[in-house]
Each structure stands twice: as C-alpha cells, then as structure tokens.
Coordinates of C-alpha atoms in Angstrom, one line a residue:
Chain A
M1 CA -30.6 11.4 23.5
A2 CA -29.6 10.7 19.9
V3 CA -30.6 12.9 17.1
V4 CA -31.5 11.2 13.8
N5 CA -30.3 13.1 10.7
T6 CA -32.1 11.9 7.6
K7 CA -30.0 13.9 5.2
F8 CA -27.0 12.0 6.6
I9 CA -28.7 8.7 5.7
D10 CA -29.4 10.0 2.2
D11 CA -25.8 11.2 1.7
I12 CA -24.1 7.9 2.7
S13 CA -26.6 5.8 0.8
A14 CA -26.1 7.9 -2.4
S15 CA -22.9 6.0 -3.2
G16 CA -24.9 2.8 -3.6
S17 CA -22.2 0.7 -2.0
F18 CA -22.9 1.3 1.6
N19 CA -24.3 -2.0 2.8
A20 CA -24.0 -1.8 6.6
A21 CA -27.6 -2.9 7.0
A22 CA -26.6 -6.4 6.1
C23 CA -24.7 -6.6 9.4
M24 CA -26.2 -9.1 11.9
N25 CA -24.2 -7.8 14.8
C26 CA -22.2 -11.1 15.5
G27 CA -19.0 -9.3 16.5
V28 CA -16.5 -11.4 14.4
C29 CA -15.1 -8.1 12.9
T30 CA -14.3 -6.7 16.3
A31 CA -12.7 -10.0 17.5
V32 CA -10.3 -10.2 14.5
C33 CA -9.4 -6.5 14.1
P34 CA -5.7 -6.0 14.5
M35 CA -6.3 -2.5 15.8
G36 CA -8.6 -3.9 18.5
Q37 CA -11.2 -1.4 17.4
D38 CA -13.9 -1.9 20.0
L39 CA -16.3 0.4 18.3
L40 CA -15.7 -0.5 14.6
P41 CA -17.4 -1.6 12.6
R42 CA -20.6 -3.0 14.0
Q43 CA -21.6 -0.3 16.5
L44 CA -20.5 2.4 14.1
F45 CA -22.5 0.9 11.3
R46 CA -25.5 0.7 13.5
Y47 CA -25.3 4.4 14.2
A48 CA -24.9 5.1 10.5
V49 CA -27.9 2.9 9.5
I50 CA -30.2 4.7 11.9
G51 CA -28.8 8.1 11.0
V52 CA -27.1 9.2 14.2
E53 CA -24.6 11.5 12.5
E54 CA -23.2 13.0 15.7
K55 CA -21.9 9.6 16.8
I56 CA -20.1 9.2 13.5
L57 CA -18.5 12.6 13.9
E58 CA -17.6 11.8 17.5
H59 CA -15.5 8.8 16.3
Q60 CA -13.5 10.4 13.5
E61 CA -10.2 9.1 14.9
T62 CA -11.5 5.5 14.9
I63 CA -12.8 5.9 11.3
F64 CA -9.5 7.2 10.1
S65 CA -7.5 4.6 12.1
C66 CA -8.9 1.7 10.1
L67 CA -6.0 -0.1 8.3
M68 CA -8.3 -1.1 5.4
C69 CA -6.6 -4.5 5.8
R70 CA -9.9 -6.4 5.3
M71 CA -9.3 -9.0 8.0
C72 CA -12.8 -8.3 9.2
E73 CA -14.3 -8.5 5.7
Q74 CA -12.5 -11.8 5.1
N75 CA -14.2 -13.3 8.2
C76 CA -17.7 -11.5 7.9
P77 CA -20.4 -14.2 7.6
A78 CA -22.9 -11.6 6.4
G79 CA -20.9 -10.3 3.4
V80 CA -20.7 -6.7 4.7
K81 CA -18.4 -4.6 2.5
I82 CA -16.7 -3.2 5.6
T83 CA -13.8 -1.4 4.1
E84 CA -15.9 0.2 1.4
N85 CA -18.4 1.3 4.1
V86 CA -15.5 2.8 6.1
R87 CA -14.4 4.6 3.0
T88 CA -17.9 6.0 2.6
L89 CA -17.9 7.3 6.2
R90 CA -14.4 8.9 5.5
G91 CA -15.8 10.5 2.4
Y92 CA -18.7 12.0 4.4
I93 CA -16.3 13.5 7.0
N94 CA -14.0 14.7 4.2
R95 CA -16.9 16.6 2.6
T96 CA -18.8 17.9 5.5
V97 CA -16.1 18.5 8.2
F98 CA -12.8 18.8 6.4
G99 CA -14.0 20.6 3.3
L100 CA -11.8 18.3 1.2
S101 CA -14.1 17.5 -1.7
R102 CA -15.7 19.0 -4.7
V103 CA -12.2 20.1 -5.7
Chain B
M1 CA -2.2 15.7 20.6
A2 CA -2.7 13.6 17.6
L3 CA -1.7 14.7 14.1
P4 CA -4.6 16.7 12.6
T5 CA -6.1 14.3 10.0
K6 CA -7.8 17.2 8.2
H7 CA -4.6 19.1 7.4
V8 CA -2.4 16.0 6.8
L9 CA -5.0 14.6 4.4
G10 CA -5.4 18.1 2.9
I11 CA -1.7 18.4 2.1
L12 CA -1.8 14.9 0.4
V13 CA -4.8 15.8 -1.7
D14 CA -3.3 19.2 -2.7
N15 CA -0.1 17.4 -3.7
L16 CA -1.9 14.8 -5.8
L17 CA -3.9 17.4 -7.7
K18 CA -1.2 20.0 -8.0
R19 CA 1.9 17.9 -8.3
G20 CA 0.6 14.5 -9.5
S21 CA 1.6 12.6 -6.4
V22 CA 0.9 12.6 -2.6
L23 CA 4.6 13.2 -2.2
K24 CA 6.2 14.7 -5.3
L25 CA 9.6 13.3 -6.3
S26 CA 11.7 14.7 -9.1
P27 CA 11.5 12.8 -12.4
R28 CA 15.2 12.1 -12.1
T29 CA 14.5 10.3 -8.8
T30 CA 11.7 8.2 -10.1
V31 CA 13.5 6.9 -13.2
R32 CA 17.0 6.6 -11.8
W33 CA 16.6 2.9 -11.0
A34 CA 16.3 2.1 -14.8
Q35 CA 19.6 3.6 -15.7
G36 CA 21.7 1.2 -17.8
L37 CA 19.0 -1.4 -18.0
D38 CA 18.1 -0.6 -21.6
I39 CA 14.3 -1.0 -21.1
P40 CA 12.6 0.3 -24.3
R41 CA 10.4 3.4 -24.0
G42 CA 6.7 2.7 -24.0
G43 CA 5.2 -0.4 -25.8
K44 CA 2.0 -2.4 -25.6
T45 CA 3.2 -4.0 -22.4
V46 CA 5.0 -1.9 -19.7
I47 CA 6.4 -2.4 -16.3
Y48 CA 4.6 0.0 -14.0
T49 CA 6.3 1.0 -10.7
G50 CA 3.6 3.5 -9.6
H51 CA 6.6 5.2 -7.9
M52 CA 6.0 3.1 -4.8
Y53 CA 9.5 1.7 -4.2
Q54 CA 11.0 5.1 -5.2
L55 CA 8.7 6.9 -2.6
I56 CA 9.9 4.8 0.3
P57 CA 13.1 6.6 1.3
A58 CA 11.1 9.9 1.3
I59 CA 8.2 8.3 3.2
S60 CA 10.6 6.8 5.7
A61 CA 12.3 10.2 6.3
L62 CA 9.0 12.0 6.6
A63 CA 7.6 9.3 9.0
T64 CA 10.4 9.9 11.4
K65 CA 9.5 13.6 11.5
M66 CA 5.8 12.9 11.8
A67 CA 6.3 10.5 14.7
F68 CA 8.2 13.3 16.4
F69 CA 5.4 15.8 15.7
E70 CA 2.7 13.5 16.8
N71 CA 2.9 14.6 20.4
S72 CA 4.3 18.1 20.0
W73 CA 2.9 21.6 19.9
I74 CA 3.8 21.8 16.2
T75 CA 0.6 20.0 15.3
K76 CA -1.2 23.3 15.9
F77 CA 0.6 24.8 12.8
F78 CA -0.3 22.0 10.3
G79 CA -3.0 24.3 8.9
L80 CA -0.4 26.9 8.1
G81 CA 1.8 24.1 6.6
R82 CA -1.0 23.2 4.3
F83 CA -1.3 26.8 3.1
A84 CA 2.4 27.1 2.5
N85 CA 2.5 23.8 0.7
K86 CA 0.1 25.1 -1.9
F87 CA 3.0 27.3 -3.1
I88 CA 6.2 25.4 -2.3
N89 CA 6.7 21.7 -2.1
L90 CA 7.3 21.3 1.6
A91 CA 8.3 17.7 1.1
W92 CA 11.6 18.8 -0.4
F93 CA 12.5 20.4 3.0
M94 CA 10.9 17.8 5.2
A95 CA 12.2 14.6 3.6
Q96 CA 15.9 14.4 3.4
T97 CA 16.5 10.9 2.0
D98 CA 19.3 8.5 2.9
P99 CA 21.3 7.6 -0.3
Q100 CA 21.9 4.1 0.9
E101 CA 18.2 3.5 1.4
T102 CA 17.4 5.0 -2.0
E103 CA 19.9 2.6 -3.6
H104 CA 18.4 -0.4 -1.7
Y105 CA 14.8 0.3 -3.0
N106 CA 16.0 1.2 -6.5
N107 CA 17.7 -2.2 -6.5
I108 CA 14.5 -4.0 -5.9
L109 CA 13.1 -2.5 -9.1
R110 CA 16.3 -3.7 -10.9
N111 CA 15.7 -7.2 -9.4
I112 CA 12.2 -7.3 -10.8
T113 CA 13.4 -6.1 -14.3
Q114 CA 16.1 -8.8 -14.4
L115 CA 13.5 -11.5 -13.3
L116 CA 11.1 -10.5 -16.1
Q117 CA 14.0 -10.5 -18.6
A118 CA 15.0 -14.0 -17.4
A119 CA 11.4 -15.1 -18.0
K120 CA 11.7 -13.8 -21.6
I121 CA 8.9 -11.2 -21.1
D122 CA 8.9 -8.3 -23.6
F123 CA 8.1 -5.0 -21.9
G124 CA 8.8 -1.3 -22.0
Y125 CA 8.7 1.5 -19.4
L126 CA 7.0 4.9 -19.5
Y127 CA 9.9 6.6 -17.7
E128 CA 9.1 10.2 -16.8
E129 CA 5.5 9.8 -18.0
E130 CA 4.7 7.2 -15.4
M131 CA 2.6 8.4 -12.4
Y132 CA 1.6 7.5 -8.9
S133 CA -1.7 5.6 -8.8
G134 CA -3.5 7.7 -6.2
A135 CA -4.0 4.7 -3.8
L136 CA -3.7 6.7 -0.6
V137 CA -6.2 9.3 -1.6
H138 CA -8.6 6.6 -2.7
D139 CA -8.3 4.7 0.7
E140 CA -8.9 7.9 2.6
G141 CA -12.2 8.4 0.7
V142 CA -11.4 11.6 -1.3
D143 CA -13.1 10.2 -4.3
D144 CA -13.4 13.2 -6.6
A145 CA -9.7 14.1 -6.3
F146 CA -8.9 10.4 -6.9
E147 CA -11.1 10.2 -10.0
Q148 CA -9.5 13.3 -11.5
H149 CA -6.1 11.8 -10.9
A150 CA -7.0 8.3 -12.2
Q151 CA -8.2 9.9 -15.5
R152 CA -4.9 11.6 -15.9
V153 CA -3.1 8.3 -15.4
V154 CA -5.4 6.5 -17.9
E155 CA -4.7 9.3 -20.5
V156 CA -1.0 8.4 -20.2
F157 CA -1.8 4.8 -21.0
R158 CA -4.0 5.8 -24.0
R159 CA -1.4 8.2 -25.4
N160 CA 1.3 5.5 -25.3
G161 CA -1.0 2.7 -26.7
V162 CA -0.4 0.6 -23.6
R163 CA -2.6 -2.5 -23.4
S164 CA -1.1 -4.5 -20.6
V165 CA 0.7 -3.6 -17.4
I166 CA 3.1 -5.5 -15.2
T167 CA 2.9 -4.0 -11.7
V168 CA 5.6 -4.4 -8.9
D169 CA 3.5 -3.8 -5.8
P170 CA 0.1 -4.7 -4.4
H171 CA -1.3 -1.2 -4.0
T172 CA -0.8 -0.2 -7.6
T173 CA -2.0 -3.7 -8.8
N174 CA -5.2 -3.2 -6.8
M175 CA -5.8 0.4 -8.1
L176 CA -5.1 -0.4 -11.8
R177 CA -6.9 -3.8 -11.8
S178 CA -9.8 -3.4 -9.5
V179 CA -10.4 0.2 -8.7
Y180 CA -9.8 2.2 -11.9
P181 CA -12.5 0.3 -13.8
K182 CA -15.1 1.7 -11.4
Y183 CA -13.9 5.3 -12.1
C184 CA -12.8 5.3 -15.7
K185 CA -15.1 4.6 -18.7
N186 CA -14.0 2.0 -21.4
Y187 CA -11.1 0.9 -19.3
E188 CA -9.6 -2.3 -20.7
L189 CA -6.1 -2.5 -19.4
E190 CA -4.8 -6.0 -18.5
V191 CA -3.0 -5.8 -15.2
K192 CA -0.8 -8.4 -13.6
S193 CA 1.7 -8.3 -10.8
Y194 CA 5.2 -9.4 -11.7
L195 CA 4.8 -12.3 -9.3
E196 CA 1.8 -13.6 -11.3
V197 CA 3.7 -13.1 -14.6
L198 CA 6.7 -15.0 -13.3
A199 CA 4.6 -17.8 -11.8
E200 CA 2.8 -18.3 -15.2
S201 CA 6.1 -18.3 -17.1
N202 CA 8.4 -21.3 -17.4
V203 CA 11.4 -19.5 -15.8
E204 CA 13.8 -22.0 -14.2
A205 CA 16.0 -21.5 -11.1
L206 CA 19.7 -21.4 -11.9
R207 CA 20.9 -21.7 -8.4
P208 CA 18.9 -23.4 -5.6
L209 CA 17.9 -21.4 -2.5
N210 CA 18.7 -23.7 0.4
L211 CA 16.9 -21.4 2.8
D212 CA 14.0 -21.3 5.2
V213 CA 11.8 -18.4 4.1
T214 CA 9.1 -16.9 6.2
I215 CA 6.5 -15.2 4.1
H216 CA 4.7 -12.0 5.2
D217 CA 1.7 -11.7 2.9
S218 CA 0.5 -8.3 1.9
C219 CA -3.1 -7.7 2.9
V220 CA -3.8 -6.1 -0.5
Y221 CA -2.3 -9.0 -2.5
A222 CA -3.9 -11.7 -0.4
R223 CA -7.3 -10.3 0.4
Y224 CA -7.9 -7.8 -2.4
E225 CA -6.2 -9.4 -5.3
D226 CA -6.0 -13.1 -4.5
V227 CA -2.2 -13.3 -5.0
V228 CA -1.3 -15.9 -2.4
M229 CA 0.1 -19.0 -4.2
E230 CA 2.4 -17.2 -6.7
P231 CA 5.1 -16.1 -4.2
R232 CA 5.0 -19.6 -2.6
Q233 CA 5.3 -21.3 -6.0
L234 CA 8.2 -19.2 -7.0
L235 CA 10.1 -19.7 -3.8
T236 CA 9.4 -23.4 -3.6
K237 CA 10.4 -24.0 -7.2
A238 CA 13.7 -22.3 -6.3
G239 CA 14.3 -24.8 -3.5
A240 CA 13.3 -22.7 -0.5
A241 CA 11.5 -24.2 2.5
I242 CA 8.4 -22.0 3.2
I243 CA 7.6 -21.3 6.8
E244 CA 4.1 -20.0 7.4
P245 CA 3.9 -17.6 10.4
E246 CA 0.8 -17.2 12.6
N247 CA -1.6 -15.3 10.3
A248 CA -0.6 -16.3 6.8
G249 CA -2.2 -16.2 3.3
K250 CA -5.7 -14.9 3.4
L251 CA -5.5 -14.4 7.1
T252 CA -2.3 -12.3 7.0
H253 CA -1.7 -9.6 9.7
C254 CA -1.4 -6.0 8.6
C255 CA 2.1 -4.3 8.9
G256 CA 0.5 -1.0 10.1
G257 CA 1.7 0.9 7.1
P258 CA -1.6 2.3 5.8
I259 CA -2.1 4.6 8.8
E260 CA 1.6 5.7 9.1
S261 CA 0.8 9.2 7.8
F262 CA -1.9 9.9 10.3
F263 CA -1.2 7.9 13.4
P264 CA 2.5 6.9 13.4
G265 CA 2.4 5.7 17.0
K266 CA -0.5 3.2 16.3
A267 CA 1.2 2.1 13.0
Q268 CA 4.4 1.3 14.8
A269 CA 2.6 -0.7 17.5
I270 CA 0.9 -2.9 14.7
A271 CA 4.3 -3.4 13.0
A272 CA 5.9 -4.5 16.2
K273 CA 3.1 -7.0 16.8
R274 CA 3.4 -8.4 13.3
M275 CA 7.2 -8.5 13.5
E276 CA 7.1 -10.6 16.7
Q277 CA 5.0 -13.2 14.9
L278 CA 7.4 -13.3 11.9
A279 CA 10.6 -13.4 14.0
A280 CA 9.2 -16.3 16.1
T281 CA 9.5 -18.5 13.1
G282 CA 13.3 -18.2 12.9
G283 CA 13.2 -18.1 9.1
N284 CA 14.5 -15.4 6.6
I285 CA 11.6 -13.0 6.5
V286 CA 10.4 -11.7 3.1
A287 CA 7.8 -9.0 2.3
M288 CA 6.4 -8.3 -1.2
C289 CA 5.1 -4.8 -0.7
P290 CA 7.2 -1.6 -0.3
I291 CA 5.0 -0.3 2.5
C292 CA 5.2 -3.6 4.4
L293 CA 8.9 -3.7 3.8
V294 CA 9.7 -0.3 5.3
N295 CA 7.4 -0.7 8.3
L296 CA 8.6 -4.2 9.2
K297 CA 12.2 -3.3 8.6
H298 CA 11.8 -0.4 11.1
A299 CA 10.2 -2.7 13.7
A300 CA 12.8 -5.4 13.0
K301 CA 15.7 -3.1 14.0
S302 CA 14.9 -3.4 17.7
M303 CA 14.6 -7.2 17.4
N304 CA 18.0 -7.5 15.8
T305 CA 16.6 -9.1 12.7
D306 CA 15.8 -7.9 9.2
V307 CA 13.2 -8.2 6.4
M308 CA 14.1 -8.7 2.7
D309 CA 12.1 -8.0 -0.4
I310 CA 11.0 -11.3 -2.0
S311 CA 12.7 -10.2 -5.2
D312 CA 16.1 -10.2 -3.4
Y313 CA 15.8 -14.0 -3.1
L314 CA 14.1 -14.6 -6.4
V315 CA 16.8 -12.8 -8.4
E316 CA 19.4 -14.8 -6.7
A317 CA 17.7 -18.1 -7.6
Y318 CA 16.4 -17.3 -11.1
C319 CA 19.1 -14.9 -12.4
G320 CA 22.0 -16.3 -10.4
T321 CA 22.8 -12.8 -9.2
D322 CA 24.9 -12.3 -6.0
L323 CA 23.4 -9.5 -4.2
P324 CA 25.5 -7.1 -2.2
G325 CA 24.6 -7.6 1.5
S326 CA 22.5 -10.6 0.7
P327 CA 21.9 -12.2 4.1
H328 CA 21.8 -16.0 3.4
A329 CA 21.4 -16.2 7.2
V330 CA 19.6 -19.4 7.9
H331 CA 20.6 -22.1 5.4
N332 CA 18.9 -25.3 6.1
S333 CA 19.4 -28.0 3.5
D334 CA 17.7 -30.7 5.7
Q335 CA 14.4 -29.0 5.1
Y336 CA 14.9 -28.5 1.4
N337 CA 11.6 -28.2 -0.4
E338 CA 9.6 -28.9 2.6
V339 CA 6.7 -26.7 3.7
V340 CA 6.8 -26.1 7.4
T341 CA 3.8 -24.6 9.3
H342 CA 4.5 -22.7 12.4
G343 CA 2.2 -21.4 15.1

C-alpha cells in the first residue's frame, strides 16, 4: 500500500519549476539514459506527482546517481525539465533527510 | 557499502561555505598558472578560470582514495570525517597532488591565454580574488548554500567593475551565464566561453594541423549552453579533419565525471563506455572540459590511448607553439579539411 503525503507534494511544487506532470510516460528518457536508470525518470516522477514520498526516499541512490547530462531532456517529446526535477528531488532529500539546508 | 552521500555532500557544502570552494586550494596554487604571463589585474573583461583546471590534480588524487573507500569499512567513519573537516581542511591530507599533473593542467590555462592574446582580445584576471562557481553544490540541489556562495562571487565582480567574462570550461560558463541570473538580482554580466570568443574573432592559423581529430563534446557545452559548432569551426579552420564519434554534438555521451565524488565505480564504468566509442574512431581524441578530460584520460590508460585538451591543438595551430609531449600521433594529410562521420 502506498501512502500519499500531501505536504511532500506542496514542498516539491513550491519551487515552481517541478513540471513532472507534463510527462506522458513514453519511456524515451529511460531508453537513452547512459546510466541505464530503469526507474528514472518516468516512474520516479509518477510517484512524486501523486505524492508517494516513501518511494522517493527508497530510491535515494538512483536520484543522486543521475549524471545531469540532459540526454533524456534533449530527447523528451513532452518538454519535461528532467534535470531540474531531479535537482528538486535532491533538494527535498537534502532538507528532510540529510539536514543539509537552511544553513 | 556505497559512499555515504549525506556525509560526502555535507563535507562539500561545509567547504563551500567555510572555505569558498568544495575543495579548497591555496591561493598560490590557483594563480600559479598565470606566472610570467603579464595578464593585467582586473579590468572590464576578465578571463575566469573558476579554479576548474587547477582543481583537477586534487580531484584526481582524491578520486583514487574515494574509489578505494567505496567498498571498505572506512565509509562508516565519514560522519566523523565531516565533523573534523569543520575545523581542519582534510583535503590537504587526503589529496597529495602529482606535480607533473599540476603542470599539465596549468599549461592548458596558459594555452587559452595565448590563444586569446593571438586573437587580440583585451582581458585581465582577478588573481587571488577569483572564486569557484559553486557548480557541484548547485547540481546536488543544495540551493541555499549555492545562493549564498553565488552572491559572494557576484560581489567580487561588482567590486572590480567587471562587465564581461571569458570562461575556460563548460561548468563555469553554465553557472555564470544561465544559473546565476536566477539567483542574483540585477545580474548583467556578459559571459562567453573562450571557444566562442575565438570563433567570433578573426584569428588565423599559423601552422596547419594535418590531423584527424575526434571530438568529445561536453554535455554542458552541447546541451546546456549550445556550444557545438565553435570547437569544430576552430579545428577545421586550422586544417584538422573532424571525426564524429557515435554520440556527438547535442547527442554526446557523458564522461561519468559528475558522479565521481559519490559513486566512483559507476562513474568509471560510464567513462570506459564513452572511451570505447571515442577510441573506435582511431583519431586524436580531444575534450574541452577539465572534468571530461580527467575522467576520460583515466579510462584511456587501460586502452593504451590518451585524450588531449582541445587547447593543446589550437595553441599549436593558432600560436605556432610546440608543446612538450604533443602527440601528433595520427597525421593524415589525405583527409585534410574533410569531415568524416564515424559510427
């Protein structure tokens, strides 16, 4: 069972740049990722959009393994700002798990 | 056990805020490359190294240690390391640099200076006042630490009356040109990479490069900053035959470098994959980013090949400089000025 955390949705939307909802789930990003990230970005973004925070926290290593190389973004037909979205998720983990912000 | 992201990132952020860089180098180390070049201090237009090439020997030494730690019991003590690092700069003990490597990377900055001088560009340098851009901390999503740092960097530009900046690497170009405007109010700095400045100038080659050159595009130059044609124009104008590897230009393949600090094993696997694509072309491989350069060079060792910085060839063509150890490996005058597509 997945638990939806609405505070999590508010937090990641606050930046104004998180546009994962534009994803139409075509899978091009996964196909072209040099890391072969089978989870990133479309499944991960789906979890984020519906607010399943626990799934995001479960996949910290995947989120921090992104090369930010933008190969996915260059090929995304829906114009999803994938790297900026990944940065937003990193920022969330930095604040809530690592205690690395509000310095 | 993987390296603990929380503590590694924590150390980098602490360093940025406390010491002005993710890996603090002494001011002597960061400005040594400029010795004897008579670059004026300050000015409206400055060359901006962002310490990237100067950091490579330290990053390279540290990366070897981190790769060793990645699967060892030492990872359990990274939290303690972060605590100690708040008081003493651990990097000084961790990263013993190789003097030859330092000389090699400093020389790239000298190449770039000579190229700009050959193109009759007037520029100064901020010497000890220059700072690292904060790129790594931005990419890792630690926005408030990054913003605080960016404002300190902008203050240095304001204090010196700098209006325009010539960058030497893609990451600093991206930060100063596309990211800083989002974090700093009234930011009006004009930012161009030296490759763009040279391509716009009417600098002429003094000595033809009868070489096959395989270009490894930087992801950040190609996909973030749209710098794709400039390196090709400059090499072609100098008489080199360009070979495009599989994954070139806007579809370039990452070198693995961005995750080197956190997942050295994964980073090296990506570098090896890219190096195979590049080596398959048989040309002289060039990179135009210090991070790409160090990662690919490392992967190239086991393939008995090497990677050069693009400025090594450009300085030879446009300044007529003979470089110590310049490879000139694959001369091919038959393909002079011809663009070859591979893969």
